[in-house]
């Protein structure tokens, strides 16, 4: 009964995307190999695979394979692990070998129940490894299975439609797939996860066959935008939007949204361009994600209220309907432009990251008066930054205002604070399994631990601004998210399997690394004579590491957003769920960090 309860708990966590929670629940029941439960073993491996920890998932699978019966579900899981490795492999021979293993396992799973899911995966993998004969044979079998299944289901069946389309695409019947994809899209147009998975799979086939993706456009996930621009005239440092031009500008916004199939948007909610785009997105039942530089109450007071009660109502309604709201800091504006710059970078980074995750397009919609930015967080500066990513700005010109404009609220001098905030990347890491080490093992472990940390610090001494260690934990502060990514990944590799064996240390001993970025305070500690860093973002980073699997680096969404701008194409960030933080610190969206 206890194992059944744990399995139910793990499945519920899986639905919520809490993959680390699933692993923690399931793995506890695997510690005693004599009574290990196959269902929990399957869930533990699956949770690691979905979290992006492919290597760890494969290692755990090898440990529990003997207790897993050869069911379609378990064989498909093993096949999935080889498929993930195949798609990441760069060496052609290794890629083919892994692809063949995955294909053969899917075939073994297919023979059990003659289900179309393992069959279509086997067909696509046959294409990837160059076995076109098997690919076509399996694709034809899949179409027969789909035709048989279609007579037994009522209503819409997304997977049946897209599996038919995938089989036809493998067979070269591009002209036959549009109705299937259109039918699948109509019933699931807002299930972006399904659309993304299907689009990526079909795009992979198009790439393998050397054909355009035009034939699969009907299933393409919606376009993502960052949006920003001029406020109501009088609010900003340069000419803004005249209220008399609002309806004309709204019409141009609507035309852009429709033309480019824009359904997902990231931006702030200042009066003017921000709220106009946000309202038009919501009118089209799109997804609005709001990023504010500081608390919503203070933002409303400084960036919305001067334009009048009507704009305040727009702000309140947009916040209520937003899919997500993120505040760079959760307190008041302190008079520094850093928060606006951080907000602008987050908006762009999150939009770009979301488009990459979905496999869709990204644009930046800008209502611009044609003048240069007065600060790094301004409209023109954001346009230039966006273009450095190789992305396109969709510009709606803002006419010269005719009215006098509104009066902005000044920032009181008393709000200024002595210590300034700085955008810094923070790393927290600890060694899982340290507390279970025996007394006689500690000297050897500590000696090697500090030796490895010294090497890491020497390798990156010019990048690490601050370092602190206690026992098995380390805390680092760095200027650059790219530097933090390099160091984080290096930390996960400091203990090799060979070294653990030589030192007679537990083989599951390893580092959990979590990384975040945010505005934190920098001060001088008179006791140590060194700089110190503190603030709510430091506290948040300290609570991330327990959410991370051993051997992996998990990063927050703000970090993932900025690394996608600063080092596009160098690192990849795969979403792993909205994770609960310890000590009732709320939940946070996390990503698995890896190298491309």
Coordinates of C-alpha atoms in Angstrom, one line a residue:
X1 CA 0.0 0.0 0.0
X2 CA 2.9 2.4 0.8
X3 CA 4.5 1.8 -2.6
X4 CA 1.2 2.4 -4.3
X5 CA 0.8 5.7 -2.4
X6 CA 4.3 6.7 -3.4
X7 CA 3.6 5.9 -7.0
X8 CA 0.4 8.0 -6.9
X9 CA 2.4 10.9 -5.3
X10 CA 5.1 10.6 -8.0
X11 CA 2.6 10.7 -10.8
X12 CA 0.9 13.8 -9.5
X13 CA 4.3 15.5 -9.2
X14 CA 5.0 14.4 -12.8
X15 CA 1.8 16.1 -14.0
X16 CA 2.9 19.3 -12.3
X17 CA 6.3 19.2 -14.0
X18 CA 8.2 18.8 -10.7
X19 CA 10.7 16.3 -12.0
X20 CA 13.1 16.5 -9.1
X21 CA 10.2 15.9 -6.7
X22 CA 9.3 12.8 -8.7
X23 CA 12.8 11.6 -8.5
X24 CA 13.1 12.2 -4.8
X25 CA 9.9 10.3 -4.0
X26 CA 10.6 7.4 -6.3
X27 CA 14.3 7.0 -5.5
X28 CA 13.6 6.6 -1.7
X29 CA 11.8 3.3 -2.6
X30 CA 14.8 2.1 -4.7
X31 CA 17.4 2.2 -2.0
X32 CA 16.5 -1.3 -0.8
X33 CA 17.1 -3.4 -4.0
X34 CA 15.4 -6.4 -2.4
X35 CA 12.0 -4.6 -2.3
X36 CA 12.5 -2.0 -5.1
X37 CA 9.2 -1.3 -7.0
X38 CA 9.3 -1.4 -10.9
X39 CA 6.7 1.4 -11.2
X40 CA 8.7 3.7 -9.0
X41 CA 11.9 2.7 -10.8
X42 CA 10.3 3.6 -14.2
X43 CA 9.1 7.0 -12.8
X44 CA 12.5 7.8 -11.3
X45 CA 14.2 7.2 -14.7
X46 CA 11.5 9.1 -16.6
X47 CA 11.8 12.1 -14.3
X48 CA 15.5 12.4 -14.9
X49 CA 15.0 12.0 -18.7
X50 CA 12.4 14.8 -18.8
X51 CA 14.5 17.0 -16.6
X52 CA 17.3 17.0 -19.2
X53 CA 19.6 14.9 -17.1
X54 CA 20.1 12.3 -19.8
X55 CA 23.4 10.9 -18.5
X56 CA 22.0 10.4 -15.0
X57 CA 18.8 8.9 -16.4
X58 CA 20.9 6.3 -18.4
X59 CA 23.0 5.5 -15.4
X60 CA 20.0 4.9 -13.1
X61 CA 18.3 2.8 -15.8
X62 CA 21.3 0.5 -15.9
X63 CA 21.0 0.0 -12.1
X64 CA 17.3 -0.7 -12.1
X65 CA 16.9 -2.5 -15.4
X66 CA 16.9 -6.0 -13.8
X67 CA 13.7 -5.2 -11.9
X68 CA 11.9 -3.7 -14.9
X69 CA 9.7 -6.2 -16.8
X70 CA 10.0 -6.0 -20.6
X71 CA 6.7 -4.1 -21.1
X72 CA 6.0 -1.7 -23.9
X73 CA 6.2 1.2 -21.5
X74 CA 9.6 0.2 -20.1
X75 CA 11.2 -0.7 -23.4
X76 CA 10.0 2.6 -24.9
X77 CA 11.6 4.4 -21.9
X78 CA 15.0 2.7 -22.6
X79 CA 14.5 3.5 -26.3
X80 CA 13.8 7.1 -25.4
X81 CA 17.1 7.3 -23.5
X82 CA 19.1 6.1 -26.5
X83 CA 17.1 8.5 -28.8
X84 CA 17.9 11.5 -26.6
X85 CA 21.6 10.6 -26.7
X86 CA 21.4 10.0 -30.5
X87 CA 19.9 13.4 -31.2
X88 CA 22.7 15.1 -29.1
X89 CA 25.6 13.1 -30.5
X90 CA 27.9 15.0 -32.9
X91 CA 30.0 12.0 -34.1
X92 CA 28.2 10.4 -37.1
X93 CA 29.2 6.8 -36.1
X94 CA 28.1 7.2 -32.5
X95 CA 24.9 8.9 -33.6
X96 CA 24.1 6.0 -35.9
X97 CA 24.9 3.4 -33.3
X98 CA 22.7 5.1 -30.7
X99 CA 19.9 5.6 -33.2
X100 CA 20.0 1.9 -34.1
X101 CA 19.8 0.8 -30.5
X102 CA 16.8 3.2 -30.0
X103 CA 15.1 2.0 -33.1
X104 CA 15.5 -1.7 -32.3
X105 CA 14.1 -1.2 -28.7
X106 CA 11.1 0.7 -30.1
X107 CA 10.6 -2.3 -32.5
X108 CA 10.7 -4.7 -29.5
X109 CA 8.2 -2.5 -27.7
X110 CA 6.0 -2.4 -30.8
X111 CA 5.8 -6.2 -31.1
X112 CA 4.2 -6.5 -27.7
X113 CA 0.9 -4.6 -28.3
X114 CA 1.2 -3.5 -32.0
X115 CA 0.7 0.1 -30.9
X116 CA 1.4 2.9 -33.3
X117 CA 3.5 5.0 -30.7
X118 CA 6.6 2.8 -30.6
X119 CA 6.1 2.0 -34.3
X120 CA 6.2 5.6 -35.5
X121 CA 9.3 6.3 -33.3
X122 CA 11.0 3.3 -34.9
X123 CA 10.1 4.5 -38.4
X124 CA 11.6 8.0 -37.8
X125 CA 14.7 6.6 -36.2
X126 CA 15.1 4.3 -39.2
X127 CA 15.2 7.5 -41.4
X128 CA 17.8 9.1 -39.0
X129 CA 20.2 6.1 -39.3
X130 CA 19.7 5.9 -43.1
X131 CA 17.5 2.7 -43.2
X132 CA 15.0 4.0 -45.7
X133 CA 13.5 0.6 -46.5
X134 CA 12.6 -0.1 -42.9
X135 CA 11.4 3.5 -42.5
X136 CA 8.9 3.2 -45.3
X137 CA 7.7 -0.3 -44.3
X138 CA 7.1 0.9 -40.7
X139 CA 5.4 4.1 -41.9
X140 CA 2.9 2.1 -44.0
X141 CA 2.2 -0.2 -41.0
X142 CA 1.6 2.8 -38.8
X143 CA -1.0 4.2 -41.3
X144 CA -2.8 0.8 -41.2
X145 CA -2.8 1.0 -37.4
X146 CA -4.1 4.5 -37.4
X147 CA -6.9 3.6 -39.8
X148 CA -7.9 0.8 -37.5
X149 CA -7.8 3.1 -34.4
X150 CA -9.8 5.8 -36.1
X151 CA -12.9 3.6 -36.2
X152 CA -12.8 3.1 -32.4
X153 CA -12.4 6.7 -31.1
X154 CA -15.0 9.4 -30.8
X155 CA -14.1 13.1 -31.2
X156 CA -10.7 14.6 -31.8
X157 CA -7.5 12.5 -31.2
X158 CA -4.5 14.8 -31.5
X159 CA -1.9 12.0 -31.5
X160 CA -3.7 10.0 -34.1
X161 CA -3.8 13.0 -36.5
X162 CA -0.2 13.9 -36.0
X163 CA 1.0 10.3 -36.2
X164 CA -0.7 9.9 -39.5
X165 CA 1.0 13.1 -40.7
X166 CA 4.4 11.9 -39.5
X167 CA 4.0 8.6 -41.3
X168 CA 2.9 10.4 -44.6
X169 CA 5.9 12.8 -44.2
X170 CA 8.2 9.8 -43.9
X171 CA 6.7 8.3 -47.0
X172 CA 7.1 11.5 -49.0
X173 CA 3.4 12.3 -49.2
X174 CA 3.8 15.9 -48.2
X175 CA 0.6 16.9 -50.0
X176 CA -1.5 14.7 -47.8
X177 CA -0.6 16.0 -44.4
X178 CA -2.1 19.5 -44.3
X179 CA -5.7 18.4 -43.4
X180 CA -4.4 16.1 -40.6
X181 CA -2.2 18.9 -39.1
X182 CA -5.0 21.5 -39.5
X183 CA -7.5 19.1 -37.7
X184 CA -5.0 18.5 -34.9
X185 CA -4.2 22.2 -34.5
X186 CA -7.9 23.3 -34.4
X187 CA -8.6 21.2 -31.3
X188 CA -5.3 22.0 -29.5
X189 CA -4.3 25.5 -30.7
X190 CA -3.5 26.6 -27.1
X191 CA -1.6 23.5 -26.1
X192 CA 1.7 24.9 -27.0
X193 CA 3.6 21.9 -25.4
X194 CA 1.9 19.5 -27.8
X195 CA 2.4 21.8 -30.8
X196 CA 6.1 22.3 -30.0
X197 CA 6.8 18.6 -29.6
X198 CA 5.1 17.8 -32.9
X199 CA 6.7 20.7 -34.8
X200 CA 10.2 19.7 -33.6
X201 CA 9.7 16.0 -34.6
X202 CA 8.3 16.8 -38.0
X203 CA 11.0 19.5 -38.6
X204 CA 13.6 16.9 -37.8
X205 CA 12.2 14.7 -40.5
X206 CA 12.1 17.6 -43.0
X207 CA 15.8 18.3 -42.2
X208 CA 16.7 14.6 -42.6
X209 CA 14.9 14.5 -46.0
X210 CA 16.3 17.9 -47.1
X211 CA 13.0 19.5 -47.7
X212 CA 11.3 22.7 -46.6
X213 CA 9.1 22.9 -43.5
X214 CA 6.4 24.7 -45.6
X215 CA 4.4 21.5 -45.7
X216 CA 4.1 21.4 -41.9
X217 CA 3.2 25.0 -41.3
X218 CA -0.3 24.2 -40.1
X219 CA 1.1 22.8 -36.9
X220 CA 3.7 25.4 -36.2
X221 CA 3.6 26.9 -32.7
X222 CA 2.5 30.5 -32.5
X223 CA 5.0 33.4 -32.8
X224 CA 6.4 34.9 -29.7
X225 CA 7.1 38.7 -29.2
X226 CA 8.9 41.0 -26.8
X227 CA 7.1 44.4 -26.8
X228 CA 8.0 47.9 -25.7
X229 CA 7.9 51.4 -26.9
X230 CA 7.0 55.0 -26.1
X231 CA 4.8 55.9 -23.1
X232 CA 2.0 58.5 -23.1
X233 CA 3.6 61.9 -24.0
X234 CA 5.2 63.6 -21.1
X235 CA 6.1 60.4 -19.2
X236 CA 9.4 59.7 -20.8
X237 CA 12.6 61.6 -21.6
X238 CA 11.7 61.8 -25.3
X239 CA 8.4 62.5 -27.2
X240 CA 5.8 59.9 -26.5
X241 CA 2.3 58.8 -27.8
X242 CA -0.3 61.5 -28.3
X243 CA -3.7 60.0 -27.0
X244 CA -5.3 61.2 -30.2
X245 CA -3.1 58.6 -32.1
X246 CA -4.0 55.7 -29.9
X247 CA -6.7 54.1 -32.1
X248 CA -4.5 54.4 -35.2
X249 CA -1.6 52.7 -33.5
X250 CA -3.9 50.0 -32.1
X251 CA -5.0 49.1 -35.6
X252 CA -1.4 48.7 -36.7
X253 CA -0.7 46.5 -33.7
X254 CA -3.7 44.3 -34.5
X255 CA -2.5 43.9 -38.1
X256 CA 0.9 42.8 -37.0
X257 CA -0.5 40.2 -34.5
X258 CA -2.7 38.7 -37.2
X259 CA -0.1 38.8 -40.0
X260 CA 2.6 36.9 -37.9
X261 CA 0.3 34.6 -35.9
X262 CA 1.5 36.2 -32.6
X263 CA -0.1 34.6 -29.6
X264 CA 2.6 34.8 -26.8
X265 CA 3.9 38.1 -25.6
X266 CA 6.5 39.4 -23.0
X267 CA 6.6 43.0 -21.8
X268 CA 6.0 45.5 -19.1
X269 CA 2.7 47.5 -18.6
X270 CA 3.6 51.2 -18.7
X271 CA 0.9 53.5 -20.0
X272 CA 1.1 53.8 -23.8
X273 CA 2.7 51.2 -26.0
X274 CA 3.0 48.5 -23.4
X275 CA -0.6 48.4 -22.3
X276 CA -1.8 48.9 -25.9
X277 CA 0.0 45.8 -27.1
X278 CA -0.9 43.8 -24.0
X279 CA -4.6 44.6 -24.4
X280 CA -4.6 43.6 -28.1
X281 CA -2.9 40.3 -27.2
X282 CA -5.5 39.5 -24.6
X283 CA -8.4 40.4 -27.0
X284 CA -7.1 37.7 -29.3
X285 CA -7.0 35.2 -26.4
X286 CA -3.2 35.2 -26.4
X287 CA -0.8 34.6 -23.6
X288 CA 0.5 37.7 -21.8
X289 CA 3.6 37.5 -19.6
X290 CA 4.5 40.6 -17.6
X291 CA 7.9 41.6 -16.4
X292 CA 8.2 44.7 -14.2
X293 CA 11.4 46.4 -13.0
X294 CA 10.1 46.7 -9.4
X295 CA 6.9 46.1 -7.4
X296 CA 3.6 46.4 -9.2
X297 CA 2.3 49.0 -6.8
X298 CA 5.3 51.2 -7.3
X299 CA 5.3 50.6 -11.0
X300 CA 1.7 51.6 -11.3
X301 CA 2.3 54.7 -9.3
X302 CA 5.3 55.9 -11.3
X303 CA 4.6 54.5 -14.8
X304 CA 0.8 54.4 -15.1
X305 CA -1.1 56.6 -12.7
X306 CA 0.1 60.0 -14.1
X307 CA -1.8 59.1 -17.3
X308 CA -5.1 59.0 -15.4
X309 CA -7.7 56.5 -14.0
X310 CA -8.5 54.9 -17.3
X311 CA -4.9 53.7 -17.8
X312 CA -4.9 52.5 -14.1
X313 CA -7.9 50.3 -14.9
X314 CA -6.2 49.0 -18.0
X315 CA -3.1 48.1 -15.9
X316 CA -5.2 46.3 -13.3
X317 CA -7.2 44.3 -15.8
X318 CA -4.1 43.3 -17.7
X319 CA -2.3 42.1 -14.5
X320 CA -5.4 40.0 -13.6
X321 CA -5.4 38.2 -16.9
X322 CA -1.7 37.8 -17.3
X323 CA -0.3 34.2 -17.5
X324 CA 2.7 35.2 -15.4
X325 CA 4.0 38.3 -13.6
X326 CA 7.7 38.6 -12.6
X327 CA 9.2 41.5 -10.7
X328 CA 12.9 42.1 -11.0
X329 CA 12.9 43.2 -7.4
X330 CA 9.8 43.1 -5.1
X331 CA 10.2 46.5 -3.5
X332 CA 10.2 50.1 -4.6
X333 CA 12.1 51.9 -7.3
X334 CA 15.3 53.4 -5.8
X335 CA 16.1 55.9 -8.6
X336 CA 18.6 53.8 -10.6
X337 CA 18.2 52.8 -14.3
X338 CA 19.7 49.4 -13.6
X339 CA 16.3 47.9 -12.9
X340 CA 14.9 49.2 -16.2
X341 CA 17.9 47.8 -18.1
X342 CA 17.5 44.4 -16.3
X343 CA 13.8 44.5 -17.1
X344 CA 14.4 45.2 -20.8
X345 CA 17.0 42.3 -21.0
X346 CA 14.6 39.9 -19.2
X347 CA 11.8 40.8 -21.6
X348 CA 13.9 40.1 -24.7
X349 CA 15.6 37.0 -23.2
X350 CA 12.4 35.4 -22.1
X351 CA 10.7 36.0 -25.5
X352 CA 13.7 34.6 -27.3
X353 CA 14.0 31.6 -24.9
X354 CA 10.3 30.8 -25.3
X355 CA 10.5 30.8 -29.1
X356 CA 13.6 28.5 -29.0
X357 CA 11.8 26.2 -26.6
X358 CA 8.7 26.0 -28.8
X359 CA 10.7 25.9 -32.1
X360 CA 8.8 29.0 -33.3
X361 CA 9.6 32.5 -34.5
X362 CA 10.4 35.5 -32.3
X363 CA 10.0 39.2 -33.1
X364 CA 10.2 42.4 -31.1
X365 CA 7.2 44.7 -31.6
X366 CA 8.2 48.3 -31.0
X367 CA 6.3 51.5 -31.0
X368 CA 9.1 54.0 -31.6
X369 CA 9.5 57.7 -32.1
X370 CA 12.7 57.3 -34.0
X371 CA 14.9 58.9 -31.3
X372 CA 17.9 57.3 -29.6
X373 CA 17.6 55.9 -26.0
X374 CA 18.4 58.1 -23.1
X375 CA 19.3 55.0 -21.0
X376 CA 20.5 51.4 -21.6
X377 CA 16.9 50.3 -20.8
X378 CA 15.4 52.5 -23.5
X379 CA 13.5 51.5 -26.6
X380 CA 16.3 52.2 -29.2
X381 CA 18.8 50.3 -27.0
X382 CA 16.5 47.3 -26.8
X383 CA 16.1 47.4 -30.6
X384 CA 19.8 47.3 -31.1
X385 CA 20.3 44.5 -28.6
X386 CA 17.5 42.4 -30.3
X387 CA 19.2 42.8 -33.6
X388 CA 22.5 41.5 -32.2
X389 CA 20.6 38.2 -31.7
X390 CA 19.9 38.1 -35.4
X391 CA 16.2 38.8 -34.7
X392 CA 13.9 41.3 -36.4
X393 CA 12.2 44.3 -34.9
X394 CA 8.7 45.0 -36.1
X395 CA 8.5 48.8 -35.8
X396 CA 5.3 50.9 -35.6
X397 CA 6.3 54.6 -36.0
X398 CA 5.0 56.9 -33.3
X399 CA 3.9 60.3 -34.8
X400 CA 5.2 63.6 -33.3
X401 CA 2.8 64.5 -30.4
X402 CA 0.6 67.6 -30.7
X403 CA -0.6 67.8 -27.1
X404 CA 1.4 69.0 -24.0
X405 CA 1.3 65.5 -22.4
X406 CA 1.0 64.3 -18.8
X407 CA 3.4 65.1 -15.9
X408 CA 5.5 62.2 -14.5
X409 CA 5.9 61.6 -10.8
X410 CA 9.4 62.5 -9.5
X411 CA 11.4 60.0 -7.5
X412 CA 11.8 61.4 -4.0
X413 CA 15.3 62.0 -2.9
X414 CA 14.6 60.0 0.3
X415 CA 14.2 56.9 -1.8
X416 CA 17.9 57.0 -2.8
X417 CA 19.9 54.4 -0.9
X418 CA 23.6 54.4 -0.1
X419 CA 24.4 51.0 -1.6
X420 CA 23.8 50.4 -5.2
X421 CA 22.5 47.3 -6.9
X422 CA 24.5 45.4 -9.4
X423 CA 23.4 42.6 -11.8
X424 CA 25.4 39.6 -10.8
X425 CA 25.3 35.8 -11.4
X426 CA 25.3 33.6 -8.3
X427 CA 26.2 29.9 -7.9
X428 CA 25.3 27.7 -5.0
X429 CA 26.5 24.1 -5.0
X430 CA 26.8 21.3 -2.4
X431 CA 27.8 17.7 -2.4
X432 CA 24.8 15.4 -2.0
X433 CA 25.7 12.4 0.1
X434 CA 28.3 14.3 2.2
X435 CA 26.3 13.8 5.5
X436 CA 26.3 10.1 5.1
X437 CA 30.1 9.8 4.8
X438 CA 31.8 7.9 7.5
X439 CA 34.3 9.6 9.8
X440 CA 37.3 7.8 8.2
X441 CA 36.2 8.9 4.7
X442 CA 36.0 12.6 5.6
X443 CA 39.8 13.5 5.5
X444 CA 40.2 12.0 2.0
X445 CA 37.1 13.7 0.7
X446 CA 37.8 17.1 2.2
X447 CA 41.4 17.0 0.8
X448 CA 40.2 16.2 -2.7
X449 CA 37.2 18.6 -2.4
X450 CA 39.4 21.7 -1.6
X451 CA 42.0 20.6 -4.2
X452 CA 39.3 20.6 -6.9
X453 CA 37.8 23.9 -5.7
X454 CA 41.3 25.5 -5.8
X455 CA 41.7 24.4 -9.4
X456 CA 38.3 25.8 -10.4
X457 CA 39.1 29.1 -8.6
X458 CA 42.6 29.4 -10.3
X459 CA 41.1 28.6 -13.7
X460 CA 38.5 31.4 -13.3
X461 CA 40.2 33.8 -10.8
X462 CA 39.6 36.8 -13.2
X463 CA 35.9 36.0 -13.3
X464 CA 35.0 35.1 -9.7
X465 CA 34.3 38.2 -7.7
X466 CA 33.5 36.5 -4.4
X467 CA 33.8 33.0 -3.1
X468 CA 32.8 31.4 0.2
X469 CA 32.8 27.7 1.3
X470 CA 31.5 25.9 4.4
X471 CA 31.8 22.1 4.7
X472 CA 30.6 20.6 1.4
X473 CA 29.0 23.8 0.0
X474 CA 30.3 26.7 -2.1
X475 CA 28.9 30.1 -3.0
X476 CA 30.3 32.2 -5.9
X477 CA 29.4 35.6 -7.3
X478 CA 30.3 36.5 -10.9
X479 CA 29.8 39.4 -13.3
X480 CA 28.8 37.4 -16.4
X481 CA 26.2 34.7 -16.9
X482 CA 28.5 33.1 -19.5
X483 CA 31.2 32.8 -16.9
X484 CA 28.8 31.4 -14.4
X485 CA 27.6 28.8 -16.9
X486 CA 31.2 27.7 -17.6
X487 CA 32.0 27.4 -13.9
X488 CA 28.7 25.7 -13.0
X489 CA 29.2 23.0 -15.6
X490 CA 32.9 22.6 -14.5
X491 CA 31.8 22.0 -10.9
X492 CA 29.6 19.1 -11.8
X493 CA 32.6 17.3 -13.3
X494 CA 35.1 17.7 -10.5
X495 CA 34.6 14.2 -9.1
X496 CA 35.0 11.4 -11.7
X497 CA 33.7 7.9 -11.2
X498 CA 37.3 6.6 -11.2
X499 CA 38.3 9.0 -8.4
X500 CA 35.4 8.1 -6.2
X501 CA 36.2 4.4 -6.7
X502 CA 39.9 5.0 -5.9
X503 CA 39.0 6.8 -2.7
X504 CA 36.4 4.2 -1.7
X505 CA 33.7 6.9 -1.7
X506 CA 30.1 6.3 -2.5
X507 CA 29.5 6.2 -6.3
X508 CA 26.4 8.4 -6.0
X509 CA 28.3 11.2 -4.3
X510 CA 28.2 14.3 -6.5
X511 CA 27.5 18.0 -6.8
X512 CA 24.2 19.7 -7.2
X513 CA 24.6 23.1 -8.8
X514 CA 22.1 25.9 -9.0
X515 CA 22.6 29.3 -10.7
X516 CA 20.7 32.5 -10.7
X517 CA 21.1 36.1 -11.8
X518 CA 19.7 39.3 -10.4
X519 CA 20.3 42.7 -8.9
X520 CA 22.1 42.4 -5.6
X521 CA 23.8 44.8 -3.2
X522 CA 27.6 45.1 -3.0
X523 CA 29.1 46.3 0.2
X524 CA 32.4 46.2 2.1
X525 CA 32.9 43.9 5.1
X526 CA 35.2 45.6 7.6
X527 CA 35.9 42.3 9.4
X528 CA 37.2 40.5 6.4
X529 CA 38.3 43.5 4.4
X530 CA 36.5 42.1 1.4
X531 CA 33.5 42.8 -0.7
X532 CA 30.2 41.2 0.3
X533 CA 27.1 40.6 -1.7
X534 CA 23.6 40.4 -0.3
X535 CA 19.9 40.8 -1.1
X536 CA 16.7 38.8 -1.8
X537 CA 18.2 37.3 -4.9
X538 CA 21.1 35.9 -2.9
X539 CA 18.6 34.3 -0.5
X540 CA 16.7 32.9 -3.4
X541 CA 19.8 31.3 -5.0
X542 CA 20.6 29.6 -1.7
X543 CA 17.3 27.8 -1.8
X544 CA 17.6 26.5 -5.4
X545 CA 20.3 23.8 -5.0
X546 CA 18.2 21.2 -3.2
X547 CA 15.9 21.2 -6.3
X548 CA 18.7 20.0 -8.5
X549 CA 19.7 16.4 -9.4
X550 CA 23.2 15.2 -8.7
X551 CA 25.5 15.9 -11.7
X552 CA 23.2 18.6 -13.2
X553 CA 23.1 22.4 -13.3
X554 CA 19.7 23.9 -12.8
X555 CA 19.2 27.6 -13.6
X556 CA 16.4 30.0 -13.0
X557 CA 14.3 31.5 -15.8
X558 CA 16.0 34.9 -15.5
X559 CA 19.4 33.2 -15.9
X560 CA 18.1 31.1 -18.8
X561 CA 16.8 34.3 -20.4
X562 CA 20.0 36.2 -20.2
X563 CA 22.3 33.3 -21.2
X564 CA 20.1 33.0 -24.4
X565 CA 21.1 36.6 -25.2
X566 CA 24.7 36.7 -24.0
X567 CA 25.7 33.2 -25.4
X568 CA 23.1 32.2 -28.0
X569 CA 24.0 28.9 -29.5
X570 CA 26.7 28.1 -26.9
X571 CA 24.4 26.8 -24.2
X572 CA 21.0 25.3 -24.2
X573 CA 18.4 25.6 -21.5
X574 CA 15.6 23.0 -21.3
X575 CA 12.6 23.7 -19.1
X576 CA 12.2 21.2 -16.3
X577 CA 9.2 22.6 -14.4
X578 CA 7.9 24.9 -11.7
X579 CA 9.7 23.7 -8.6
X580 CA 8.8 24.2 -5.0
X581 CA 11.6 25.8 -2.9
X582 CA 12.4 24.6 0.6
X583 CA 11.4 26.5 3.7
X584 CA 8.1 27.8 2.1
X585 CA 10.0 30.1 -0.2
X586 CA 7.4 29.6 -3.0
X587 CA 7.9 28.1 -6.4
X588 CA 10.2 28.9 -9.2
X589 CA 10.5 28.0 -12.9
X590 CA 13.8 26.1 -13.5
X591 CA 15.8 25.0 -16.6
X592 CA 18.5 22.4 -17.1
X593 CA 21.7 24.0 -18.4
X594 CA 23.8 22.1 -21.0
X595 CA 26.3 22.8 -23.8
X596 CA 25.4 22.8 -27.4

